[in-house]
Coordinates of C-alpha atoms in Angstrom, one line a residue:
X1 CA -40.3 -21.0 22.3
X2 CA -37.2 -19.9 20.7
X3 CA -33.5 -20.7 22.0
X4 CA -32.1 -17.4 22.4
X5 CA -29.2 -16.2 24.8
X6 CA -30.9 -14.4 27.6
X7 CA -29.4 -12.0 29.5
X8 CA -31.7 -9.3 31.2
X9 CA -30.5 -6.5 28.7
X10 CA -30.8 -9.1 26.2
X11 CA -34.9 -10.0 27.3
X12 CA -35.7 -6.1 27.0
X13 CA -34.2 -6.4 23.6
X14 CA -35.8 -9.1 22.6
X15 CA -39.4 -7.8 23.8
X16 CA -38.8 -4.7 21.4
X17 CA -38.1 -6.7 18.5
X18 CA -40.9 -9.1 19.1
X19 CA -43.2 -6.0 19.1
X20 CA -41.4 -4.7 15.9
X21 CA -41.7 -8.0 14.3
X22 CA -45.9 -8.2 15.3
X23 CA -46.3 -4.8 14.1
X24 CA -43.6 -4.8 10.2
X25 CA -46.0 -7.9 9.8
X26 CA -49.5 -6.7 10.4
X27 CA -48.5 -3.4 8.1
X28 CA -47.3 -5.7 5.3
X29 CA -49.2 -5.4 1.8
X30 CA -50.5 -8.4 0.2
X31 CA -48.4 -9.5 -2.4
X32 CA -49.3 -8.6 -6.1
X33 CA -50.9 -11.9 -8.8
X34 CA -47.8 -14.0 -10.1
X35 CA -46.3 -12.5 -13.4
X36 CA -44.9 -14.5 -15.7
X37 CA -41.0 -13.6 -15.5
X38 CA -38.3 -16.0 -16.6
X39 CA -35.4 -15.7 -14.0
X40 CA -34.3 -17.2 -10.4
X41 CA -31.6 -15.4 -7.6
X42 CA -28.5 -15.1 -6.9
X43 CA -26.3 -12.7 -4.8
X44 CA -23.6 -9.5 -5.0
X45 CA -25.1 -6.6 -6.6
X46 CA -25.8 -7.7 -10.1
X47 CA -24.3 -5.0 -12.8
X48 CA -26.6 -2.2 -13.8
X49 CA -28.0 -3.9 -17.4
X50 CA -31.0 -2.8 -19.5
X51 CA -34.4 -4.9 -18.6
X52 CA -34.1 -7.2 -21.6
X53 CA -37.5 -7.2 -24.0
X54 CA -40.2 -8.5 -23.4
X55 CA -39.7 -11.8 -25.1
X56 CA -36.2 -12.6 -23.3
X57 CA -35.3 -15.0 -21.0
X58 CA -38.3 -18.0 -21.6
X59 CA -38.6 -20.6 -18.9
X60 CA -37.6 -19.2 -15.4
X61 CA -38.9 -21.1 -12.6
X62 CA -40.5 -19.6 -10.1
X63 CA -42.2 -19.6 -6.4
X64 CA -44.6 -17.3 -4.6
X65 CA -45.3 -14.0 -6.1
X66 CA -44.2 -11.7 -3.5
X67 CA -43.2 -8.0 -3.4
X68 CA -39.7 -7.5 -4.2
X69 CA -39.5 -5.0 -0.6
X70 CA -40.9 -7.0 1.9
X71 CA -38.4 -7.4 3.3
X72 CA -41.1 -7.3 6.8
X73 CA -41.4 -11.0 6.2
X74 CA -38.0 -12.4 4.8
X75 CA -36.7 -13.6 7.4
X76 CA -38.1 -15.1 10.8
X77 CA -37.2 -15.2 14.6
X78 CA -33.2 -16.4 15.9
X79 CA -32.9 -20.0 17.3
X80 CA -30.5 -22.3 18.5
X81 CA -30.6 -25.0 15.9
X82 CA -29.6 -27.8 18.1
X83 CA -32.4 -27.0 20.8
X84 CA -34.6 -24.4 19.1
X85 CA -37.3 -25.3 22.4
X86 CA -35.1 -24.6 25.2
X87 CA -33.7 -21.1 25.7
X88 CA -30.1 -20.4 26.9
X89 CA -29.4 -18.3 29.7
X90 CA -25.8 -17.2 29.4
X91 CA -26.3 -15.7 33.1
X92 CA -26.1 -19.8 34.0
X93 CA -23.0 -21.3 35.6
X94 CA -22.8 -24.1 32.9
X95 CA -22.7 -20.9 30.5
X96 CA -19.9 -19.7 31.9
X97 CA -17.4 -22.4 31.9
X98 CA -14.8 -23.4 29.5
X99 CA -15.8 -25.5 27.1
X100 CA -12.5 -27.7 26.7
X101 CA -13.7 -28.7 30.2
X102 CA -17.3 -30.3 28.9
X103 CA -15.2 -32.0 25.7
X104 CA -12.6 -33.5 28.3
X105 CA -15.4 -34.7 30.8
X106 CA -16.5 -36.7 27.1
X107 CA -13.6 -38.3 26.3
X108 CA -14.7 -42.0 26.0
X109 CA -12.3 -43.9 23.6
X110 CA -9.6 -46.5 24.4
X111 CA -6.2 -44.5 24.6
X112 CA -3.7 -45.5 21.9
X113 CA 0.0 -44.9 22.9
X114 CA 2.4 -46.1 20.0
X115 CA 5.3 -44.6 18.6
X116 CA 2.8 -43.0 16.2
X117 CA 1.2 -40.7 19.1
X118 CA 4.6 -40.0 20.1
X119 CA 5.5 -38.8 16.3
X120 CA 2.2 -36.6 16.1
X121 CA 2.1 -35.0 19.6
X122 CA 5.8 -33.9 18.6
X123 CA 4.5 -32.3 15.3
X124 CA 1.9 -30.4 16.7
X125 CA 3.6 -29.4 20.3
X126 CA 6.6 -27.6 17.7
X127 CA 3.9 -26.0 15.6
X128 CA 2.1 -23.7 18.4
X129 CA 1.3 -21.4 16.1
X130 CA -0.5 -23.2 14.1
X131 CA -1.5 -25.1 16.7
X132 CA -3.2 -21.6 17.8
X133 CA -5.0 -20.8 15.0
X134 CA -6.6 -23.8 14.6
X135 CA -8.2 -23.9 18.3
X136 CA -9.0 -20.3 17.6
X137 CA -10.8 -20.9 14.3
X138 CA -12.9 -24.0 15.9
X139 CA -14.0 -21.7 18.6
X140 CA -17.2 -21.0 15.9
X141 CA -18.2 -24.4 15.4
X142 CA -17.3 -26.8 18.4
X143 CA -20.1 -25.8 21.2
X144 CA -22.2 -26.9 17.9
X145 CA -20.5 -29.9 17.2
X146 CA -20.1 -31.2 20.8
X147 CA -23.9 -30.7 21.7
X148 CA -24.8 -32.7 18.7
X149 CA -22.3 -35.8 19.6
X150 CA -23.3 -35.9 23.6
X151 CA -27.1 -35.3 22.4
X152 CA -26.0 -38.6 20.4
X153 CA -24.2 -40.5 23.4
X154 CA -21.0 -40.4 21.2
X155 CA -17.7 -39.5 22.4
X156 CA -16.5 -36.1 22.3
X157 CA -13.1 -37.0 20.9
X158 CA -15.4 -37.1 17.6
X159 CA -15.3 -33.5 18.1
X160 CA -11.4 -33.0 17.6
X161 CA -11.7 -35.1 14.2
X162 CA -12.4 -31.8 11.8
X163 CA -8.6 -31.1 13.4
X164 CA -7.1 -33.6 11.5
X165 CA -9.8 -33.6 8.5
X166 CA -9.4 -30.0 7.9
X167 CA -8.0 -27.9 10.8
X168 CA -11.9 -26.7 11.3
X169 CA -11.6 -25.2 7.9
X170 CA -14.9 -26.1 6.3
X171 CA -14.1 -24.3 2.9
X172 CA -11.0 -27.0 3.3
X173 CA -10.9 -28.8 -0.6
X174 CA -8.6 -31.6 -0.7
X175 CA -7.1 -32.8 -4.2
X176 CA -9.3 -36.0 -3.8
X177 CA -12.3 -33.1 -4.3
X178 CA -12.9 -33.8 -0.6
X179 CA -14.3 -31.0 1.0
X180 CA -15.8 -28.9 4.1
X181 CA -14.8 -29.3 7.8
X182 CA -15.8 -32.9 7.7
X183 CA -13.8 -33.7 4.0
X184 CA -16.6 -35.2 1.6
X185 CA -16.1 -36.2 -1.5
X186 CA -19.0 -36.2 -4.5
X187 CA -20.3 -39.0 -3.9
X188 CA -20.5 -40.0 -0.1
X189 CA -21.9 -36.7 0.4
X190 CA -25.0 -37.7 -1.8
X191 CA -25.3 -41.0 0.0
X192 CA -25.8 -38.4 3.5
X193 CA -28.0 -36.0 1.6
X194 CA -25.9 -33.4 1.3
X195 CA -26.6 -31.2 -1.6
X196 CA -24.3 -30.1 -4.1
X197 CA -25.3 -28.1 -6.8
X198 CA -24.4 -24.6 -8.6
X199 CA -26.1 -22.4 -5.8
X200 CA -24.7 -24.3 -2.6
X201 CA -22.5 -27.6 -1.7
X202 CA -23.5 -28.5 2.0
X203 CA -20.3 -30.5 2.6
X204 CA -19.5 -27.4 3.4
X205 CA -22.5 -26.5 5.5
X206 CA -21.7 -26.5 9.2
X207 CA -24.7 -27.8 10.6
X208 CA -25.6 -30.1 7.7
X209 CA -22.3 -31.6 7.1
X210 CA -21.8 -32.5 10.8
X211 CA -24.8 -34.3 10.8
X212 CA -23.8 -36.5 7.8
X213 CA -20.9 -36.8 9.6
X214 CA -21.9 -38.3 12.7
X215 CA -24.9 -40.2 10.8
X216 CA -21.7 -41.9 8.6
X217 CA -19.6 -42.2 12.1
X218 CA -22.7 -43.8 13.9
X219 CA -23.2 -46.2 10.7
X220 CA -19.3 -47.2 10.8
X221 CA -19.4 -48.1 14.7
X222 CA -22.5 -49.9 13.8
X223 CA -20.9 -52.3 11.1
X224 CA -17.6 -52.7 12.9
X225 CA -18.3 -52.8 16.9
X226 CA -14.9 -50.5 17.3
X227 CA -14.3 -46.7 17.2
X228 CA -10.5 -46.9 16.0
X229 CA -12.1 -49.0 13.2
X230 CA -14.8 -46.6 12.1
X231 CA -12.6 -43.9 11.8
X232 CA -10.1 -45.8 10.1
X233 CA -13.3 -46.8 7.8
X234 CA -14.4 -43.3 7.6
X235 CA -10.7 -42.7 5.7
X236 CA -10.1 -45.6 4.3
X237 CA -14.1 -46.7 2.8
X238 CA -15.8 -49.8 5.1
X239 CA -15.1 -51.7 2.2
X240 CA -11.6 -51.8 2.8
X241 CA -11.1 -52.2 6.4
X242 CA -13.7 -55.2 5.8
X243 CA -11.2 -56.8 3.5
X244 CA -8.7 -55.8 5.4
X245 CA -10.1 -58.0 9.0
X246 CA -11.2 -60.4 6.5
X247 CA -7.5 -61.1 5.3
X248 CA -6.4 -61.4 9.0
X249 CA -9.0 -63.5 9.9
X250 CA -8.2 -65.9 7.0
X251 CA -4.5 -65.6 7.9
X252 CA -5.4 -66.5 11.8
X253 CA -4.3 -62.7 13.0
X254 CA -5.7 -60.6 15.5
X255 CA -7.9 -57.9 13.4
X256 CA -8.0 -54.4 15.9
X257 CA -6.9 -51.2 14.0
X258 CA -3.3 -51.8 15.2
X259 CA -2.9 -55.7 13.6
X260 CA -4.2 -54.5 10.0
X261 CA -2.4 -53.9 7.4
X262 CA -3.6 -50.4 5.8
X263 CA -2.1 -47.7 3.6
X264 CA 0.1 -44.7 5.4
X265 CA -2.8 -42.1 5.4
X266 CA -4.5 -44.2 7.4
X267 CA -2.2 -45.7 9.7
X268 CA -1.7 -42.3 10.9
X269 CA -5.3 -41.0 11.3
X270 CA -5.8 -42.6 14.6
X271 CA -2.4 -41.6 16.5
X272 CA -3.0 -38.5 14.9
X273 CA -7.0 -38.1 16.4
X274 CA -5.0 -40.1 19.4
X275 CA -2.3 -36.4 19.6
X276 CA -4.2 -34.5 19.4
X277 CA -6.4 -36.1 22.1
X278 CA -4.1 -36.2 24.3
X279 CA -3.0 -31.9 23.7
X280 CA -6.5 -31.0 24.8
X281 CA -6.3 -32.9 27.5
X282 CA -2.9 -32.0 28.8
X283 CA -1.7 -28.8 26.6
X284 CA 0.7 -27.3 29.5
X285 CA 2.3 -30.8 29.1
X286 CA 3.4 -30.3 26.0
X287 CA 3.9 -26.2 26.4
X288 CA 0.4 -25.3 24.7
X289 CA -2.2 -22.5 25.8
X290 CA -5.6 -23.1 24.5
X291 CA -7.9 -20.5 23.8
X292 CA -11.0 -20.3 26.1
X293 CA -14.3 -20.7 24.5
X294 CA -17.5 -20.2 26.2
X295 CA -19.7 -23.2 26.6
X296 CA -22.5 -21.4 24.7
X297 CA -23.8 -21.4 20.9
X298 CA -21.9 -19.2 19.1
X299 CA -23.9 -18.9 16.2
X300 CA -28.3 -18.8 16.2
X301 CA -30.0 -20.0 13.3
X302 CA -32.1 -17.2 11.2
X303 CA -34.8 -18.6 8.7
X304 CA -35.2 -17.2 5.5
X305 CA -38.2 -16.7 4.1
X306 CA -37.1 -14.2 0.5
X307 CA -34.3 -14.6 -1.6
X308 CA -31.8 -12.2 0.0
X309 CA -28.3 -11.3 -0.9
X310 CA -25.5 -12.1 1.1
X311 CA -23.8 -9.2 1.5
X312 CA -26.9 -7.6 2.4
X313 CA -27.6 -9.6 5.5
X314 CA -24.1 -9.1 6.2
X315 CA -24.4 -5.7 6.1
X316 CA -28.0 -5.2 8.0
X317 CA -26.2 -7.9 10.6
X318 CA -23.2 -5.4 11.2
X319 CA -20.7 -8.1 10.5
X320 CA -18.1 -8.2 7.9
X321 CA -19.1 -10.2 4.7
X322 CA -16.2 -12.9 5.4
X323 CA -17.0 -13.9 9.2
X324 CA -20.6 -14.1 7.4
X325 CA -19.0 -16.9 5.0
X326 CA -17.0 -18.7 7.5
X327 CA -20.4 -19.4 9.5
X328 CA -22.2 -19.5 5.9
X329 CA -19.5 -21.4 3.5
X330 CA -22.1 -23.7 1.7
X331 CA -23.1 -21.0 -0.3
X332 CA -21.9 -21.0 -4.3
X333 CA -23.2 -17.2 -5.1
X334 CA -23.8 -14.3 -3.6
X335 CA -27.3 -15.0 -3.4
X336 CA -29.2 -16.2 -1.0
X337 CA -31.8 -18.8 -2.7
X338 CA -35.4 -19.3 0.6
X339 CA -36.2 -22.5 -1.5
X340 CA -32.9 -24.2 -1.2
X341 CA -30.9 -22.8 2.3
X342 CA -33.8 -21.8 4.4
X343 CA -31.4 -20.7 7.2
X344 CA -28.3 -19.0 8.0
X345 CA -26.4 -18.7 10.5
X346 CA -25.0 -15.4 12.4
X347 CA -23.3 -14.8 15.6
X348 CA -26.0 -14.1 18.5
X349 CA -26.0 -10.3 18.8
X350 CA -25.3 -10.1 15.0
X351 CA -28.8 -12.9 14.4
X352 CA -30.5 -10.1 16.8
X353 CA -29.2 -6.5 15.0
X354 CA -30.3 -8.2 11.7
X355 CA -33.8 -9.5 12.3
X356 CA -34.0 -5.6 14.2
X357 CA -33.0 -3.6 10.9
X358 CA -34.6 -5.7 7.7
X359 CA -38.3 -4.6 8.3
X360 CA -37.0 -0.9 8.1
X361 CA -35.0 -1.7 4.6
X362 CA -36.7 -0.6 1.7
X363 CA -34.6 -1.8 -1.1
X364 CA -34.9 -4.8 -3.0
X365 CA -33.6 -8.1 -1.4
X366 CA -31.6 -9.9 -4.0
X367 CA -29.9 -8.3 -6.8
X368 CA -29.5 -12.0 -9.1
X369 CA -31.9 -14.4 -10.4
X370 CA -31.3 -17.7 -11.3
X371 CA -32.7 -18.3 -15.3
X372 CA -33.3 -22.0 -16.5
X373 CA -31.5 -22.0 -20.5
X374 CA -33.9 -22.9 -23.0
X375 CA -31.5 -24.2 -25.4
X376 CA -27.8 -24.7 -26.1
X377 CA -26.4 -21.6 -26.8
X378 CA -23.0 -19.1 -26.7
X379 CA -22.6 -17.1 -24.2
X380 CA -22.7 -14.2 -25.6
X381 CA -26.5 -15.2 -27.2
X382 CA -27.1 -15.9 -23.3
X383 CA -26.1 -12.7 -22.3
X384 CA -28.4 -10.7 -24.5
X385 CA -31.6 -12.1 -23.8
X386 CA -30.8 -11.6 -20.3
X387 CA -29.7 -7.7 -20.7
X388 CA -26.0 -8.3 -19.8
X389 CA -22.5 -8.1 -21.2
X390 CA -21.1 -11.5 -22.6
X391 CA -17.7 -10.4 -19.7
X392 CA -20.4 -10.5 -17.1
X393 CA -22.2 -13.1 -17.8
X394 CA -19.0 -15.2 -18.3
X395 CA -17.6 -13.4 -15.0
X396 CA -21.2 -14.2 -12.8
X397 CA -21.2 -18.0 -13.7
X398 CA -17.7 -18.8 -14.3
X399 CA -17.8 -19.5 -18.3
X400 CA -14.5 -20.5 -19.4
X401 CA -13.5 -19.7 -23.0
X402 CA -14.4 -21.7 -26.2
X403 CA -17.4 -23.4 -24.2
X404 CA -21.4 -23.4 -25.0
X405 CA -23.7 -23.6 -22.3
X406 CA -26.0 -26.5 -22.6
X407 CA -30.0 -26.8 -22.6
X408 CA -30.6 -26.9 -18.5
X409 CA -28.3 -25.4 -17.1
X410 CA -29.3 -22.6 -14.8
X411 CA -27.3 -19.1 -15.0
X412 CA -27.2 -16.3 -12.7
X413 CA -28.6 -13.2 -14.0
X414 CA -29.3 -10.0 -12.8
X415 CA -33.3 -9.4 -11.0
X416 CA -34.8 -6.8 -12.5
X417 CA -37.7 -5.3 -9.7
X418 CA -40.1 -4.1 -12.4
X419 CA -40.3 -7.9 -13.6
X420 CA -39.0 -10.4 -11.7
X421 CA -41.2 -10.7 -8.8
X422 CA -41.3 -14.1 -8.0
X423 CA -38.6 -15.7 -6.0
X424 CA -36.8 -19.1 -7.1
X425 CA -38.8 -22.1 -7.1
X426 CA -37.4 -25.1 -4.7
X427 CA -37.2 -27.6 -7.9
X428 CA -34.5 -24.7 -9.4
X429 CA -33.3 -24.6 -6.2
X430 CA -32.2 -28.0 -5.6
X431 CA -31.1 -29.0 -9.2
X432 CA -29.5 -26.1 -10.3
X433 CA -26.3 -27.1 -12.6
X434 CA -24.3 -26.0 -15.1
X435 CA -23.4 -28.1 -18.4
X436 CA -21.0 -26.6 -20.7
X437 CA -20.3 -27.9 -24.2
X438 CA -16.8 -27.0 -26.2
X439 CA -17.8 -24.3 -28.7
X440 CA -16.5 -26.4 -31.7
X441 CA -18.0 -27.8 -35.3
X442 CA -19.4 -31.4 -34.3
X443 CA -17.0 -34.5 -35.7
X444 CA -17.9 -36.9 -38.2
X445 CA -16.8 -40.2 -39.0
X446 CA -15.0 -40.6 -42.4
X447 CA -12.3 -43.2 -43.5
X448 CA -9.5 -41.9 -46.3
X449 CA -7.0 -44.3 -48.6
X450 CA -3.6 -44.4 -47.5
X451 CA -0.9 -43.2 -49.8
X452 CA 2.7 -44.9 -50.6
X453 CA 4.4 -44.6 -47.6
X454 CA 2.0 -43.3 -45.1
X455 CA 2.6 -43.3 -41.8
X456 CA 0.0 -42.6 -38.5
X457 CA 2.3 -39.3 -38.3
X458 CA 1.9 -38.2 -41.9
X459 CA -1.6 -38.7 -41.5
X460 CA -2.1 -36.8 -38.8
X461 CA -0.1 -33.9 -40.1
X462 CA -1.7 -33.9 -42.9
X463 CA -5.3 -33.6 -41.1
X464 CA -4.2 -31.1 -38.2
X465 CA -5.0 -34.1 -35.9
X466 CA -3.3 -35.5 -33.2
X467 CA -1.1 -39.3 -33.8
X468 CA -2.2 -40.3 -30.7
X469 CA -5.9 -39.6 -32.0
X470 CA -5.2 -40.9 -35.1
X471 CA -3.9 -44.5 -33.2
X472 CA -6.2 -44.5 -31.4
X473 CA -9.2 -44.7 -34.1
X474 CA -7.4 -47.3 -35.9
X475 CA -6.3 -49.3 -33.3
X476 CA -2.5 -49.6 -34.2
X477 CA 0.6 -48.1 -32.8
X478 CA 1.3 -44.5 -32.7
X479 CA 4.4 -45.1 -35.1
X480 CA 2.8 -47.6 -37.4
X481 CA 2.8 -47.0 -41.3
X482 CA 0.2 -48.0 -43.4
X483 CA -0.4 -49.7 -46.5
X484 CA -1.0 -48.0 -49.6
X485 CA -4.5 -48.0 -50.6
X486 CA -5.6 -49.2 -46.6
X487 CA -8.7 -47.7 -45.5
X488 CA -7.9 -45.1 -42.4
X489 CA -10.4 -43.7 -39.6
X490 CA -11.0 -40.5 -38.9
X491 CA -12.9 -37.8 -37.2
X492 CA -12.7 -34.4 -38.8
X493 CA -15.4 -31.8 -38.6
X494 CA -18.5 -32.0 -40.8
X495 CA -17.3 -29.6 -43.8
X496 CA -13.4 -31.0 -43.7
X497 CA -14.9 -34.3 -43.6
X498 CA -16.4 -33.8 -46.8
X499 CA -13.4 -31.4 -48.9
X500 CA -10.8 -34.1 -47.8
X501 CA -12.5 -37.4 -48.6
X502 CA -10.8 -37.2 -51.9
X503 CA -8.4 -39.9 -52.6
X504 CA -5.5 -39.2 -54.4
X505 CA -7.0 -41.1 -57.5
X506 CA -9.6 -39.0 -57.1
X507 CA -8.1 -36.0 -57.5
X508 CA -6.3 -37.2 -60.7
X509 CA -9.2 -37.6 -62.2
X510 CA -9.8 -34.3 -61.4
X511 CA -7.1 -33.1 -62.5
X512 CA -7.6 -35.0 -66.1
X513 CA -11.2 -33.0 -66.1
X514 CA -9.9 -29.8 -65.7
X515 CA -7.6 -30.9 -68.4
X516 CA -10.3 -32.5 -71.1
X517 CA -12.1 -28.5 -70.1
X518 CA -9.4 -26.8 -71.5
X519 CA -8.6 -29.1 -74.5
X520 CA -12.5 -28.8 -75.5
X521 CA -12.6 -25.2 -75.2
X522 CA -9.8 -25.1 -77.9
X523 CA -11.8 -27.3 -80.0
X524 CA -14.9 -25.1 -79.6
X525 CA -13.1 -22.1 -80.2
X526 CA -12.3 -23.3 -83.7
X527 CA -15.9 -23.8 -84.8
X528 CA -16.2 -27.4 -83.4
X529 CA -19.4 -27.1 -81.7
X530 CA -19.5 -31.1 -81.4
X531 CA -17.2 -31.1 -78.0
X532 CA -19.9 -28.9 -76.4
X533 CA -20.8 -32.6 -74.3
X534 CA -18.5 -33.6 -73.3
X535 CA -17.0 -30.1 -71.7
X536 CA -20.8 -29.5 -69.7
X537 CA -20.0 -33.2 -68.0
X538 CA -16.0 -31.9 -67.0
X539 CA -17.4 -29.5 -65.1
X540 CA -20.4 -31.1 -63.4
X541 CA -17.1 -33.9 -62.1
X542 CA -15.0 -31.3 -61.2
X543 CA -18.1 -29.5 -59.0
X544 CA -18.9 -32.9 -57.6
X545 CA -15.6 -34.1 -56.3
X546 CA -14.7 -30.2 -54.9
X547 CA -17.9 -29.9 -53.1

C-alpha cells in the first residue's frame, strides 16, 4: 500500500491514475535486443550534434535495452519515504496541526543558559528577517526530518540543528568543502555511505543525508553518554572531544561540554542549537512570528525506473525547475541517471500531475548520456568522436583550459535515439568521475654544469623555470649561488631537456668545429683533397651536440 495524502477528491484521483497506470503498462511494447552503443545520461537538452560514425565513442556502459519512449514504465507510484505502508489522511486532526507544536512536545535535552544563549538568542531575535526565511525555507524538509528522529526516539531539537549547520540550505558549501543541509565534508560522508561522484553528491540529498546524519548523531551519543557532547563531537571530530575529557580527567576537572576546553566554533555550537531552542519554543518572547507548517509530508517519493531529464520531470510535474532542485539538490547534471538516484522527490499534488502526464509523453526521456573515455585525450579529440563542439563539450562537463581528460573519466554527451538505447549501467552510475591532466609536454629529469657565478636565480632565468622550483630540486636556498662546474637538477620538458644539456664547454667545442669546417673547406677549395676527413667528422660533432 502506498502512503499518499488522501483526501476524498484526492481518492477519485488516485483511482484514475491507477487505472491509467494498469492500462500505459499493459499497452507497452517489448523493448527491442540490446545494441551495442557507447554512451550513458545526463540531463538539459543536449545541443543538436551530428550522430557521430559508427566507430565513435568505444566503451559506454550500459543497462537494460529499453525503448527510448517508454516513458509508460519510467517511473512508478508516489510514496511517503518515511512510511511508504501507511497512508496519510490529511482529512486527520493530527494533519491539521502545526507542526512547531509536535517538535516542541520533543524537546528532550538538558537546557543550557549561559551568557552564550544570551549572545545567540540576541543575534537571531535582531535578525527577523532572516530569521523568516530560514523557518520558511525549512518548511520543505522538517515534517521529514522530525518523523525520522521521533521514529528514532531522538530528540527533536536534532531537528533545529540544519539551522545552525546551514540555515536548511542543503546546496549550503562551506570553505572546509562541507556541504548539504547537514554540512559533510569528503570524507565523513563516505564513512555514512553517501555518494559523491560526477552525476550526484548525496550530502546534499535530503533524505539520504539526514539519515547519515542521525546514524553519525546516534553513533556520537553512543561513544560519549551526553547530547551536548555529541554535537560538540559532530563539529569538532570524536577524536577531539575524547582528548579533550581525557585532558580534564588527567588534570582532575569535571569533563561536561561546559568544563572543556574547545576551539570558538565550537564553544558556540551548543548555545547556538541552545537559541535557537529556546526561539521555537517561545518566539513571541523574543518578538518572532513563525511560519505555520502543516504536520504533513511535504514532499512523496517517485521511483525512477528510465533515465529522465530533470527539467522534463519538472516540467510534466508543473513545477518550476528550481523548487524541483531545492527538493532534488543531490543532483550534479541535468540528468536524471535510474541506476544511481532511483527516486526523486516532488511536492504531493506535483508527485501526482507527473506520474498522470508521462505515459501520454512521446518524446525521448533524457537528452545526455554518460560515455566512459577510452584513453587520455584533448578535449577537442573527445568532442568529435562524440559529435559535439569542443565549447560544448568543455561547457557540459566543466573542462577548464590547458587540461586533458584522463583514461576513465566519464563525460556527458548528448543521447542520440537512433543509437543509444540502453540506459546507464549502475557500475557507471556509482563511479562516475572526472580526472583531468594539464595539457603540457611531460618533464624529464636532467642535471646541467654551473657556470662562473651562477646563481639559483640565473638558472632559473635562464631555463624559464621558477627559483623556487629550481631550490627546491636541489635542496639549497632560493638565493644560493653555485659553484662553477657543480652539477644542477632540473626538470625541463623532454625536447628542451635534450637542446640544453649542453655545457658551456660543450658548446666551445662546437664552436671550434664549426670553425675546423670552414678552415677545411678553404683547404679543399685549393685542391687539397686530403682535409676531406677530417671536415665529414666536424659535422657529424656539430649534428651530435645540436640534436
Amino acid at each position: 500500500m502506498t502512503a499518499l495524502l488522501l483526501t476524498p477528491k484526492r481518492r477519485a484521483t488516485l483511482s484514475v491514475l491507477a487505472l491509467t497506470l494498469v492500462l500505459a503498462a499493459c499497452a507497452t511494447a517489448p523493448s527491442p535486443e540490446p545494441v551495442t552503443a557507447p554512451v550513458v545520461n545526463a540531463g538539459a537538452a543536449a545541443p543538436g550534434a551530428t550522430p557521430p560514425p559508427e566507430a565513435a565513442a568505444p566503451g559506454v556502459a550500459a543497462a537494460s535495452a529499453a525503448a527510448p519512449n517508454d516513458a509508460a514504465v519510467a517511473a512508478g507510484p508516489p510514496t511517503d519515504p518515511v512510511r511508504p505502508e501507511e497512508p496519510v489522511d490529511l482529512d486527520a486532526i493530527a494533519a491539521q496541526r502545526d507542526l512547531w507544536i509536535r517538535v516542541r512536545r520533543g524537546f528532550a535535552m538538558p537546557d543550557l543558559d549561559t551568557p552564550l544563549v544570551r549572545d545567540r538568542e540576541q543575534w537571531y531575535a535582531t535578525r527577523p528577517d532572516y530569521v523568516q526565511r530560514m523557518t520558511e525555507r525549512s518548511s520543505r524538509y522538517l515534517f521529514h526530518v522530525v518523523e525520522e528522529i521521533e521514529r528514532r526516539g531522538m530528540p527533536t531539537e536534532l531537528a533545529l540543528l540544519p539551522f545552525i549547520e546551514s540555515a536548511f540550505n542543503p546546496q549550503a558549501m562551506s570553505t572546509a568543502k562541507a556541504s548539504g543541509m547537514w554540512q559533510f565534508i569528503p570524507s565523513t560522508g563516505k564513512h555514512f555511505d553517501l555518494a559523491q561522484n560526477a552525476f550526484r553528491d548525496d550530502r546534499r540529498d535530503v533524505l539520504a543525508s539526514t539519515r547519515a546524519a542521525l546514524d553519525y548523531l546516534q553513533k556520537l551519543h553512543g561513544m560519549f553518554g551526553d547530547w551536548h557532547l555529541a554535537l560538540a563531537a559532530y563539529n569538532w571530530g570524536e577524536g577531539s572531544v575524547g582528548r579533550a575529557i581525557a585532558r580534564n580527567q588527567k588534570l582532575g576537572l569535571p569533563t561536561d561540554y561546559l568544563s572543556l576546553k574547545m576551539p570558538d566554533e565550537t564553544r558556540y555550537y551548543v548555545p547556538k542549537l541552545q537559541a535557537v531552542k529556546n526561539l521555537i519554543a517561545r518566539p513571541e518572547a523574543f518578538g518572532l512570528t513563525l511560519p505555520a507548517i502543516e504536520n504533513h509530508p511535504y514532499f512523496l517519493s517517485v521511483p525512477i525506473q528510465r533515465d529522465i531529464d530533470a527539467a522534463l520531470v519538472a516540467r510534466l510535474a508543473g513545477l518550476p525547475l528550481d523548487e524541483f532542485h531545492a527538493l532534488n539538490p543531490s543532483l550534479n547534471k541535468p540528468v536524471i541517471l535510474a541506476a544511481g538516484t532511483p527516486q526523486v522527490l516532488l511536492p504531493y499534488d506535483n508527485a501526482n500531475e507527473f506520474v498522470r502526464a508521462l505515459p501520454g509523453y512521446q518524446g525521448p526521456l533524457a537528452s545526455w548520456t554518460a560515455w566512459v573515455v577510452p584513453t587520455t585525450m584533448k578535449p577537442a579529440d573527445a568532442a568529435k568522436r562524440v559529435g559535439m563542439s569542443e565549447a560544448e563539450l568543455r561547457e557540459a562537463n566543466r573542462i577548464p583550459p590547458r587540461m586533458l581528460v584522463r583514461a576513465g573519466s566519464t563525460l556527458m554527451v548528448p543521447r542520440h535515439p537512433h543509437r543509444h538505447l540502453d540506459d546507464v549501467s549502475e557500475r557507471v552510475a556509482d563511479n562516475a568521475t572526472m580526472l583531468l591532466a594539464p595539457d603540457a609536454p611531460a618533464l624529464r629529469r636532467t642535471t646541467v654544469k654551473a657556470r662562473k657565478n651562477d646563481s639559483v636565480a640565473s638558472i632559473a632565468a635562464r631555463y624559464r623555470l621558477s627559483a623556487a622550483s629550481v631550490a627546491d630540486w636541489n635542496k639549497v636556498a632560493a638565493g644560493a649561488h653555485f659553484k662553477t662546474g657543480q652539477a644542477v637538477v632540473l626538470y625541463l620538458p623532454g625536447r628542451a631537456a635534450t637542446a640544453r644539456k649542453s655545457s658551456p664547454s660543450t658548446t666551445a667545442k662546437a664552436r671550434g668545429n664549426r670553425a675546423t669546417t670552414s678552415a677545411t673547406a678553404q683547404r679543399k677549395s685549393a685542391g687539397k683533397s686530403v682535409a676531406a676527413r677530417p671536415t665529414a667528422q666536424g659535422k657529424s660533432r656539430v649534428a651530435a651536440n645540436s640534436r
